[in-house]
Amino acid sequence: MPKPLILDCDPGVDDAVALLLAFAATDAFDLLGVTTVAGNVNAALTARNARVLREIARREEVPVFAGAVRPIMGAAVAAEHFHGASGLGSLAFAEPKAPLAPGRAVDFIVATLMSAAPGSVSLAVTGPMTNVALALLLEPRIGAGLREIVVMGGAREEGGNVTASAEYNIYADPHAAAIVFGSGLPIVALGLDATHKIRTTPTRMARLRASPKARVLVDLLDFAEQVERDQAGREGAPLHDPSVIAYLMAPELFVTRPCAIQVETASPLTLGHTAVEFRGAASCSTRWAVDADAQGVFDLITKRLA
């Protein structure tokens, strides 16, 4: 039985891979809708990019709703230096034909969860959590319809990737992250501690290059590999956002531990830091990914997209 799913994202190169994987997995997901948010690039581009990828995947029946154009507090923090001016790296594409769905992303999230069967809908979040936090503020009862929230965000042992202590998705809207992590809802957080272990390698990329069907995927990952060399001095692109979809399809590929997560919102030095506490957290509803089966994740992606 396909899992009802809402995918909230800010495409973004790695969001693009996550979207393609979710669009392809029709047996795993009943994809109710895609919601977009300002993040890796501005809100107009993330909404455009989601529709581009929907068209590439030939899934025009899935509605795309545009969401928040800025974080709850402060100015938007884009990341074009990691994702390219378009947000989709060096990928060549035509402007999408199918329009956005009418209405706001937050209203779609609220309406969908309020009408859902209890504990039935999974919510994947691969960008700043602005839409989700606003939905919770607008209607706190939406939690009843949620099965789980799986987010890409945060860092503990790895340190940050946008500052010394903050991961980008949290840093881009720390106040939203604080609201979501403080909600008491069932959350699985896939931070840099896990996603930095899931990297491209020459062998993995060779398998993808061997398939004509994987052309778009290879283009996206080639760009991500070059950015990782230029920006971080490391080989292999980490697959941050696709890990969320992989977890929803095959949670056995990840090791998670119950925890409490608090987000720093006041300090300019450590803004967006995630304080992940395992002590005394056995009964907590939040879980933190401490390890991942990188080859298993790539095998899953290769099977679906190549």
mmCIF file of C-alpha atoms in Angstrom:
data_model
loop_
_atom_site.group_PDB
_atom_site.id
_atom_site.type_symbol
_atom_site.label_atom_id
_atom_site.label_comp_id
_atom_site.label_asym_id
_atom_site.label_seq_id
_atom_site.Cartn_x
_atom_site.Cartn_y
_atom_site.Cartn_z
ATOM 1 C CA MET A 1 0.000 0.000 0.000
ATOM 2 C CA PRO A 2 1.649 3.286 -1.059
ATOM 3 C CA LYS A 3 2.390 5.667 1.815
ATOM 4 C CA PRO A 4 0.567 9.026 1.659
ATOM 5 C CA LEU A 5 3.311 11.651 1.402
ATOM 6 C CA ILE A 6 3.736 15.420 1.283
ATOM 7 C CA LEU A 7 7.191 16.558 0.150
ATOM 8 C CA ASP A 8 8.233 20.031 1.334
ATOM 9 C CA CYS A 9 11.409 21.198 -0.409
ATOM 10 C CA ASP A 10 13.605 23.999 -1.780
ATOM 11 C CA PRO A 11 15.093 22.578 -5.004
ATOM 12 C CA GLY A 12 18.243 22.740 -5.017
ATOM 13 C CA VAL A 13 20.459 20.094 -6.600
ATOM 14 C CA ASP A 14 20.085 17.450 -3.881
ATOM 15 C CA ASP A 15 16.378 18.262 -3.484
ATOM 16 C CA ALA A 16 16.119 17.572 -7.215
ATOM 17 C CA VAL A 17 17.452 14.048 -6.718
ATOM 18 C CA ALA A 18 15.037 13.571 -3.803
ATOM 19 C CA LEU A 19 12.124 14.734 -5.945
ATOM 20 C CA LEU A 20 13.042 12.445 -8.836
ATOM 21 C CA LEU A 21 13.273 9.518 -6.432
ATOM 22 C CA ALA A 22 9.896 10.311 -4.850
ATOM 23 C CA PHE A 23 8.255 10.791 -8.257
ATOM 24 C CA ALA A 24 9.654 7.460 -9.465
ATOM 25 C CA ALA A 25 8.570 5.423 -6.438
ATOM 26 C CA THR A 26 4.889 5.145 -7.318
ATOM 27 C CA ASP A 27 4.609 1.824 -5.510
ATOM 28 C CA ALA A 28 6.027 3.302 -2.299
ATOM 29 C CA PHE A 29 4.301 6.697 -2.195
ATOM 30 C CA ASP A 30 0.918 8.219 -2.816
ATOM 31 C CA LEU A 31 2.441 11.639 -3.434
ATOM 32 C CA LEU A 32 -0.331 13.994 -2.331
ATOM 33 C CA GLY A 33 1.540 17.150 -3.212
ATOM 34 C CA VAL A 34 4.856 18.981 -3.345
ATOM 35 C CA THR A 35 5.252 22.228 -1.409
ATOM 36 C CA THR A 36 8.124 24.619 -1.987
ATOM 37 C CA VAL A 37 9.870 27.195 0.174
ATOM 38 C CA ALA A 38 12.584 29.811 -0.200
ATOM 39 C CA GLY A 39 15.917 28.236 0.585
ATOM 40 C CA ASN A 40 18.684 27.109 -1.730
ATOM 41 C CA VAL A 41 17.404 29.701 -4.193
ATOM 42 C CA ASN A 42 14.558 32.200 -3.959
ATOM 43 C CA ALA A 43 10.932 31.120 -3.675
ATOM 44 C CA ALA A 44 10.072 31.818 -7.316
ATOM 45 C CA LEU A 45 12.907 29.561 -8.476
ATOM 46 C CA THR A 46 12.186 26.725 -6.030
ATOM 47 C CA ALA A 47 8.554 26.705 -7.202
ATOM 48 C CA ARG A 48 9.724 26.719 -10.831
ATOM 49 C CA ASN A 49 12.302 23.983 -10.223
ATOM 50 C CA ALA A 50 9.806 21.630 -8.600
ATOM 51 C CA ARG A 51 7.631 21.934 -11.695
ATOM 52 C CA VAL A 52 10.637 21.363 -13.971
ATOM 53 C CA LEU A 53 11.414 18.112 -12.170
ATOM 54 C CA ARG A 54 7.758 17.087 -12.142
ATOM 55 C CA GLU A 55 7.742 17.462 -15.924
ATOM 56 C CA ILE A 56 10.995 15.510 -16.324
ATOM 57 C CA ALA A 57 9.455 12.721 -14.240
ATOM 58 C CA ARG A 58 6.174 12.914 -16.190
ATOM 59 C CA ARG A 59 4.188 13.278 -12.981
ATOM 60 C CA GLU A 60 2.171 16.390 -13.875
ATOM 61 C CA GLU A 61 -0.808 15.045 -11.910
ATOM 62 C CA VAL A 62 1.031 15.782 -8.638
ATOM 63 C CA PRO A 63 0.159 19.328 -7.500
ATOM 64 C CA VAL A 64 2.955 21.769 -6.650
ATOM 65 C CA PHE A 65 2.151 24.552 -4.190
ATOM 66 C CA ALA A 66 4.372 27.601 -3.690
ATOM 67 C CA GLY A 67 5.174 28.449 -0.086
ATOM 68 C CA ALA A 68 7.002 30.864 2.173
ATOM 69 C CA VAL A 69 9.215 33.449 0.469
ATOM 70 C CA ARG A 70 11.332 34.202 3.557
ATOM 71 C CA PRO A 71 12.088 32.736 6.984
ATOM 72 C CA ILE A 72 9.936 33.474 10.026
ATOM 73 C CA MET A 73 12.463 36.073 11.190
ATOM 74 C CA GLY A 74 15.235 37.811 9.309
ATOM 75 C CA ALA A 75 16.233 37.794 5.674
ATOM 76 C CA ALA A 76 16.357 34.813 3.346
ATOM 77 C CA VAL A 77 19.686 32.946 3.160
ATOM 78 C CA ALA A 78 20.182 31.473 -0.308
ATOM 79 C CA ALA A 79 22.915 29.054 -1.402
ATOM 80 C CA GLU A 80 23.459 29.646 -5.105
ATOM 81 C CA HIS A 81 27.174 29.009 -4.631
ATOM 82 C CA PHE A 82 26.286 25.370 -3.900
ATOM 83 C CA HIS A 83 23.380 24.949 -6.331
ATOM 84 C CA GLY A 84 24.036 27.295 -9.236
ATOM 85 C CA ALA A 85 22.112 30.390 -10.270
ATOM 86 C CA SER A 86 19.097 28.343 -11.376
ATOM 87 C CA GLY A 87 19.203 26.066 -8.343
ATOM 88 C CA LEU A 88 19.610 23.035 -10.594
ATOM 89 C CA GLY A 89 23.350 23.190 -11.162
ATOM 90 C CA SER A 90 24.298 22.944 -14.831
ATOM 91 C CA LEU A 91 21.137 21.079 -15.828
ATOM 92 C CA ALA A 92 19.634 22.313 -19.108
ATOM 93 C CA PHE A 93 15.849 22.483 -19.036
ATOM 94 C CA ALA A 94 12.840 24.165 -20.620
ATOM 95 C CA GLU A 95 10.417 26.281 -18.649
ATOM 96 C CA PRO A 96 7.696 24.020 -17.230
ATOM 97 C CA LYS A 97 4.329 24.000 -18.978
ATOM 98 C CA ALA A 98 2.086 22.913 -16.097
ATOM 99 C CA PRO A 99 1.288 25.722 -13.645
ATOM 100 C CA LEU A 100 1.417 25.838 -9.889
ATOM 101 C CA ALA A 101 -1.625 24.611 -8.033
ATOM 102 C CA PRO A 102 -3.833 27.452 -6.777
ATOM 103 C CA GLY A 103 -3.458 28.374 -3.129
ATOM 104 C CA ARG A 104 -0.630 28.498 -0.609
ATOM 105 C CA ALA A 105 1.578 25.639 0.512
ATOM 106 C CA VAL A 106 0.716 26.199 4.183
ATOM 107 C CA ASP A 107 -3.019 26.012 3.486
ATOM 108 C CA PHE A 108 -2.535 22.806 1.485
ATOM 109 C CA ILE A 109 -0.567 21.208 4.327
ATOM 110 C CA VAL A 110 -3.196 22.181 6.883
ATOM 111 C CA ALA A 111 -6.183 21.087 4.785
ATOM 112 C CA THR A 112 -4.569 17.775 3.819
ATOM 113 C CA LEU A 113 -3.577 16.828 7.365
ATOM 114 C CA MET A 114 -6.856 17.962 8.913
ATOM 115 C CA SER A 115 -8.805 15.721 6.543
ATOM 116 C CA ALA A 116 -6.401 12.755 6.768
ATOM 117 C CA ALA A 117 -6.990 9.591 8.730
ATOM 118 C CA PRO A 118 -5.216 9.699 12.108
ATOM 119 C CA GLY A 119 -1.502 8.936 11.864
ATOM 120 C CA SER A 120 -1.604 8.322 8.119
ATOM 121 C CA VAL A 121 0.456 10.965 6.270
ATOM 122 C CA SER A 122 4.232 11.168 6.137
ATOM 123 C CA LEU A 123 5.791 14.608 5.723
ATOM 124 C CA ALA A 124 9.235 14.814 4.126
ATOM 125 C CA VAL A 125 11.078 18.099 4.699
ATOM 126 C CA THR A 126 14.247 18.720 2.692
ATOM 127 C CA GLY A 127 14.579 22.488 3.078
ATOM 128 C CA PRO A 128 14.058 25.150 5.721
ATOM 129 C CA MET A 129 11.067 24.236 7.907
ATOM 130 C CA THR A 130 9.188 27.518 7.389
ATOM 131 C CA ASN A 131 6.069 26.038 5.775
ATOM 132 C CA VAL A 132 5.764 23.316 8.392
ATOM 133 C CA ALA A 133 6.226 25.700 11.317
ATOM 134 C CA LEU A 134 3.651 28.112 9.901
ATOM 135 C CA ALA A 135 1.204 25.259 9.419
ATOM 136 C CA LEU A 136 1.664 24.195 13.051
ATOM 137 C CA LEU A 137 1.131 27.770 14.240
ATOM 138 C CA LEU A 138 -1.946 28.166 12.052
ATOM 139 C CA GLU A 139 -3.512 24.867 13.116
ATOM 140 C CA PRO A 140 -1.807 22.870 15.902
ATOM 141 C CA ARG A 141 -4.256 19.990 15.407
ATOM 142 C CA ILE A 142 -2.607 18.933 12.148
ATOM 143 C CA GLY A 143 -0.331 16.632 14.142
ATOM 144 C CA ALA A 144 -3.169 14.125 14.467
ATOM 145 C CA GLY A 145 -2.985 13.323 10.759
ATOM 146 C CA LEU A 146 0.775 12.795 10.728
ATOM 147 C CA ARG A 147 2.428 9.417 10.738
ATOM 148 C CA GLU A 148 5.899 10.972 10.892
ATOM 149 C CA ILE A 149 7.971 13.956 9.871
ATOM 150 C CA VAL A 150 11.319 13.057 8.298
ATOM 151 C CA VAL A 151 13.642 16.033 7.952
ATOM 152 C CA MET A 152 17.063 16.646 6.502
ATOM 153 C CA GLY A 153 18.702 19.054 8.884
ATOM 154 C CA GLY A 154 21.106 19.630 11.711
ATOM 155 C CA ALA A 155 24.554 18.498 12.760
ATOM 156 C CA ARG A 156 26.106 17.099 15.914
ATOM 157 C CA GLU A 157 29.456 15.296 15.545
ATOM 158 C CA GLU A 158 30.081 16.648 12.041
ATOM 159 C CA GLY A 159 29.781 20.336 12.828
ATOM 160 C CA GLY A 160 28.093 22.685 10.396
ATOM 161 C CA ASN A 161 28.307 23.168 6.642
ATOM 162 C CA VAL A 162 27.302 26.832 6.495
ATOM 163 C CA THR A 163 28.930 27.964 9.747
ATOM 164 C CA ALA A 164 31.155 26.105 12.187
ATOM 165 C CA SER A 165 28.141 24.815 14.091
ATOM 166 C CA ALA A 166 25.081 25.061 11.831
ATOM 167 C CA GLU A 167 23.754 22.980 8.949
ATOM 168 C CA TYR A 168 22.151 24.998 6.133
ATOM 169 C CA ASN A 169 18.477 23.944 6.364
ATOM 170 C CA ILE A 170 18.372 24.802 10.069
ATOM 171 C CA TYR A 171 20.451 27.971 9.705
ATOM 172 C CA ALA A 172 18.165 29.282 6.954
ATOM 173 C CA ASP A 173 15.213 29.361 9.388
ATOM 174 C CA PRO A 174 16.243 28.427 12.930
ATOM 175 C CA HIS A 175 13.033 29.768 14.459
ATOM 176 C CA ALA A 176 10.950 27.458 12.270
ATOM 177 C CA ALA A 177 13.172 24.506 13.182
ATOM 178 C CA ALA A 178 12.774 25.321 16.876
ATOM 179 C CA ILE A 179 8.983 25.263 16.492
ATOM 180 C CA VAL A 180 8.966 21.934 14.655
ATOM 181 C CA PHE A 181 11.451 20.175 16.953
ATOM 182 C CA GLY A 182 9.565 21.534 19.956
ATOM 183 C CA SER A 183 6.190 20.273 18.728
ATOM 184 C CA GLY A 184 6.369 16.837 20.346
ATOM 185 C CA LEU A 185 5.444 15.209 17.039
ATOM 186 C CA PRO A 186 7.168 12.030 15.788
ATOM 187 C CA ILE A 187 10.253 13.289 13.947
ATOM 188 C CA VAL A 188 13.252 11.577 12.370
ATOM 189 C CA ALA A 189 16.154 13.949 11.747
ATOM 190 C CA LEU A 190 18.782 13.033 9.175
ATOM 191 C CA GLY A 191 21.613 15.456 9.840
ATOM 192 C CA LEU A 192 25.125 15.737 8.502
ATOM 193 C CA ASP A 193 26.278 12.977 10.876
ATOM 194 C CA ALA A 194 24.448 10.524 8.597
ATOM 195 C CA THR A 195 24.263 12.254 5.213
ATOM 196 C CA HIS A 196 28.001 12.948 5.011
ATOM 197 C CA LYS A 197 28.456 9.159 4.986
ATOM 198 C CA ILE A 198 26.352 8.809 1.831
ATOM 199 C CA ARG A 199 28.628 10.024 -0.957
ATOM 200 C CA THR A 200 29.157 9.458 -4.624
ATOM 201 C CA THR A 201 32.189 7.396 -5.615
ATOM 202 C CA PRO A 202 33.660 6.627 -9.053
ATOM 203 C CA THR A 203 32.170 3.115 -8.905
ATOM 204 C CA ARG A 204 28.709 4.347 -7.947
ATOM 205 C CA MET A 205 28.743 7.034 -10.616
ATOM 206 C CA ALA A 206 29.921 4.542 -13.244
ATOM 207 C CA ARG A 207 26.818 2.431 -12.594
ATOM 208 C CA LEU A 208 24.618 5.489 -13.139
ATOM 209 C CA ARG A 209 26.499 6.588 -16.272
ATOM 210 C CA ALA A 210 25.870 3.173 -17.799
ATOM 211 C CA SER A 211 22.133 3.910 -17.968
ATOM 212 C CA PRO A 212 20.684 6.362 -20.503
ATOM 213 C CA LYS A 213 17.733 6.807 -18.117
ATOM 214 C CA ALA A 214 20.020 8.371 -15.507
ATOM 215 C CA ARG A 215 21.204 11.314 -17.627
ATOM 216 C CA VAL A 216 19.520 13.987 -15.493
ATOM 217 C CA LEU A 217 20.672 12.323 -12.282
ATOM 218 C CA VAL A 218 24.278 12.131 -13.516
ATOM 219 C CA ASP A 219 24.212 15.797 -14.554
ATOM 220 C CA LEU A 220 23.009 16.846 -11.093
ATOM 221 C CA LEU A 221 25.538 14.674 -9.249
ATOM 222 C CA ASP A 222 28.448 15.722 -11.480
ATOM 223 C CA PHE A 223 27.717 19.331 -10.547
ATOM 224 C CA ALA A 224 27.429 18.416 -6.854
ATOM 225 C CA GLU A 225 30.775 16.592 -6.958
ATOM 226 C CA GLN A 226 32.525 19.609 -8.455
ATOM 227 C CA VAL A 227 31.013 21.930 -5.846
ATOM 228 C CA GLU A 228 32.185 19.628 -3.075
ATOM 229 C CA ARG A 229 35.727 19.711 -4.464
ATOM 230 C CA ASP A 230 35.703 23.483 -4.853
ATOM 231 C CA GLN A 231 33.925 24.440 -1.634
ATOM 232 C CA ALA A 232 34.975 21.727 0.823
ATOM 233 C CA GLY A 233 38.066 20.193 -0.743
ATOM 234 C CA ARG A 234 36.568 16.704 -0.561
ATOM 235 C CA GLU A 235 35.860 14.000 -3.092
ATOM 236 C CA GLY A 236 32.359 12.641 -3.453
ATOM 237 C CA ALA A 237 29.089 14.563 -3.207
ATOM 238 C CA PRO A 238 26.990 13.871 -0.096
ATOM 239 C CA LEU A 239 23.364 12.979 -0.804
ATOM 240 C CA HIS A 240 21.674 15.013 1.909
ATOM 241 C CA ASP A 241 18.057 15.376 0.780
ATOM 242 C CA PRO A 242 17.680 12.060 -1.093
ATOM 243 C CA SER A 243 18.395 10.391 2.259
ATOM 244 C CA VAL A 244 14.957 11.515 3.459
ATOM 245 C CA ILE A 245 13.198 9.678 0.643
ATOM 246 C CA ALA A 246 15.499 6.672 1.063
ATOM 247 C CA TYR A 247 14.628 6.549 4.771
ATOM 248 C CA LEU A 248 10.901 6.631 4.022
ATOM 249 C CA MET A 249 11.350 3.769 1.547
ATOM 250 C CA ALA A 250 13.840 1.689 3.547
ATOM 251 C CA PRO A 251 14.310 2.849 7.171
ATOM 252 C CA GLU A 252 16.439 -0.225 7.846
ATOM 253 C CA LEU A 253 19.261 1.524 5.948
ATOM 254 C CA PHE A 254 19.656 3.987 8.827
ATOM 255 C CA VAL A 255 20.505 3.728 12.519
ATOM 256 C CA THR A 256 18.605 6.217 14.672
ATOM 257 C CA ARG A 257 18.523 7.011 18.385
ATOM 258 C CA PRO A 258 15.865 8.792 20.449
ATOM 259 C CA CYS A 259 16.905 12.300 21.405
ATOM 260 C CA ALA A 260 15.834 15.794 22.321
ATOM 261 C CA ILE A 261 16.785 18.564 19.883
ATOM 262 C CA GLN A 262 16.950 22.240 20.717
ATOM 263 C CA VAL A 263 17.870 24.897 18.162
ATOM 264 C CA GLU A 264 19.917 28.011 18.911
ATOM 265 C CA THR A 265 17.996 31.109 17.827
ATOM 266 C CA ALA A 266 19.615 33.920 19.849
ATOM 267 C CA SER A 267 23.389 33.743 19.432
ATOM 268 C CA PRO A 268 24.856 35.342 16.274
ATOM 269 C CA LEU A 269 27.879 33.058 16.642
ATOM 270 C CA THR A 270 26.021 29.735 16.858
ATOM 271 C CA LEU A 271 22.701 30.589 15.186
ATOM 272 C CA GLY A 272 21.042 27.423 13.880
ATOM 273 C CA HIS A 273 23.109 25.047 16.003
ATOM 274 C CA THR A 274 21.246 21.846 16.851
ATOM 275 C CA ALA A 275 21.841 20.670 20.405
ATOM 276 C CA VAL A 276 21.146 16.936 20.097
ATOM 277 C CA GLU A 277 20.835 15.314 23.524
ATOM 278 C CA PHE A 278 20.682 11.528 23.916
ATOM 279 C CA ARG A 279 20.833 11.429 27.705
ATOM 280 C CA GLY A 280 17.468 10.818 29.333
ATOM 281 C CA ALA A 281 15.786 10.738 25.928
ATOM 282 C CA ALA A 282 14.526 7.142 25.759
ATOM 283 C CA SER A 283 10.890 8.267 25.634
ATOM 284 C CA CYS A 284 11.405 11.219 23.253
ATOM 285 C CA SER A 285 9.415 11.291 20.011
ATOM 286 C CA THR A 286 12.385 12.625 18.016
ATOM 287 C CA ARG A 287 15.072 10.339 16.604
ATOM 288 C CA TRP A 288 18.513 11.309 15.287
ATOM 289 C CA ALA A 289 20.302 9.345 12.553
ATOM 290 C CA VAL A 290 23.749 8.287 13.739
ATOM 291 C CA ASP A 291 24.693 6.008 10.848
ATOM 292 C CA ALA A 292 23.655 5.046 7.327
ATOM 293 C CA ASP A 293 24.240 2.226 4.871
ATOM 294 C CA ALA A 294 25.659 4.312 2.035
ATOM 295 C CA GLN A 295 25.838 1.464 -0.473
ATOM 296 C CA GLY A 296 22.276 0.464 0.342
ATOM 297 C CA VAL A 297 21.060 3.986 -0.333
ATOM 298 C CA PHE A 298 22.900 4.143 -3.667
ATOM 299 C CA ASP A 299 21.580 0.721 -4.641
ATOM 300 C CA LEU A 300 18.051 1.976 -3.959
ATOM 301 C CA ILE A 301 18.590 5.146 -6.010
ATOM 302 C CA THR A 302 20.241 3.227 -8.854
ATOM 303 C CA LYS A 303 17.420 0.695 -8.999
ATOM 304 C CA ARG A 304 14.765 3.420 -9.159
ATOM 305 C CA LEU A 305 16.405 6.015 -11.380
ATOM 306 C CA ALA A 306 18.811 4.085 -13.617
#
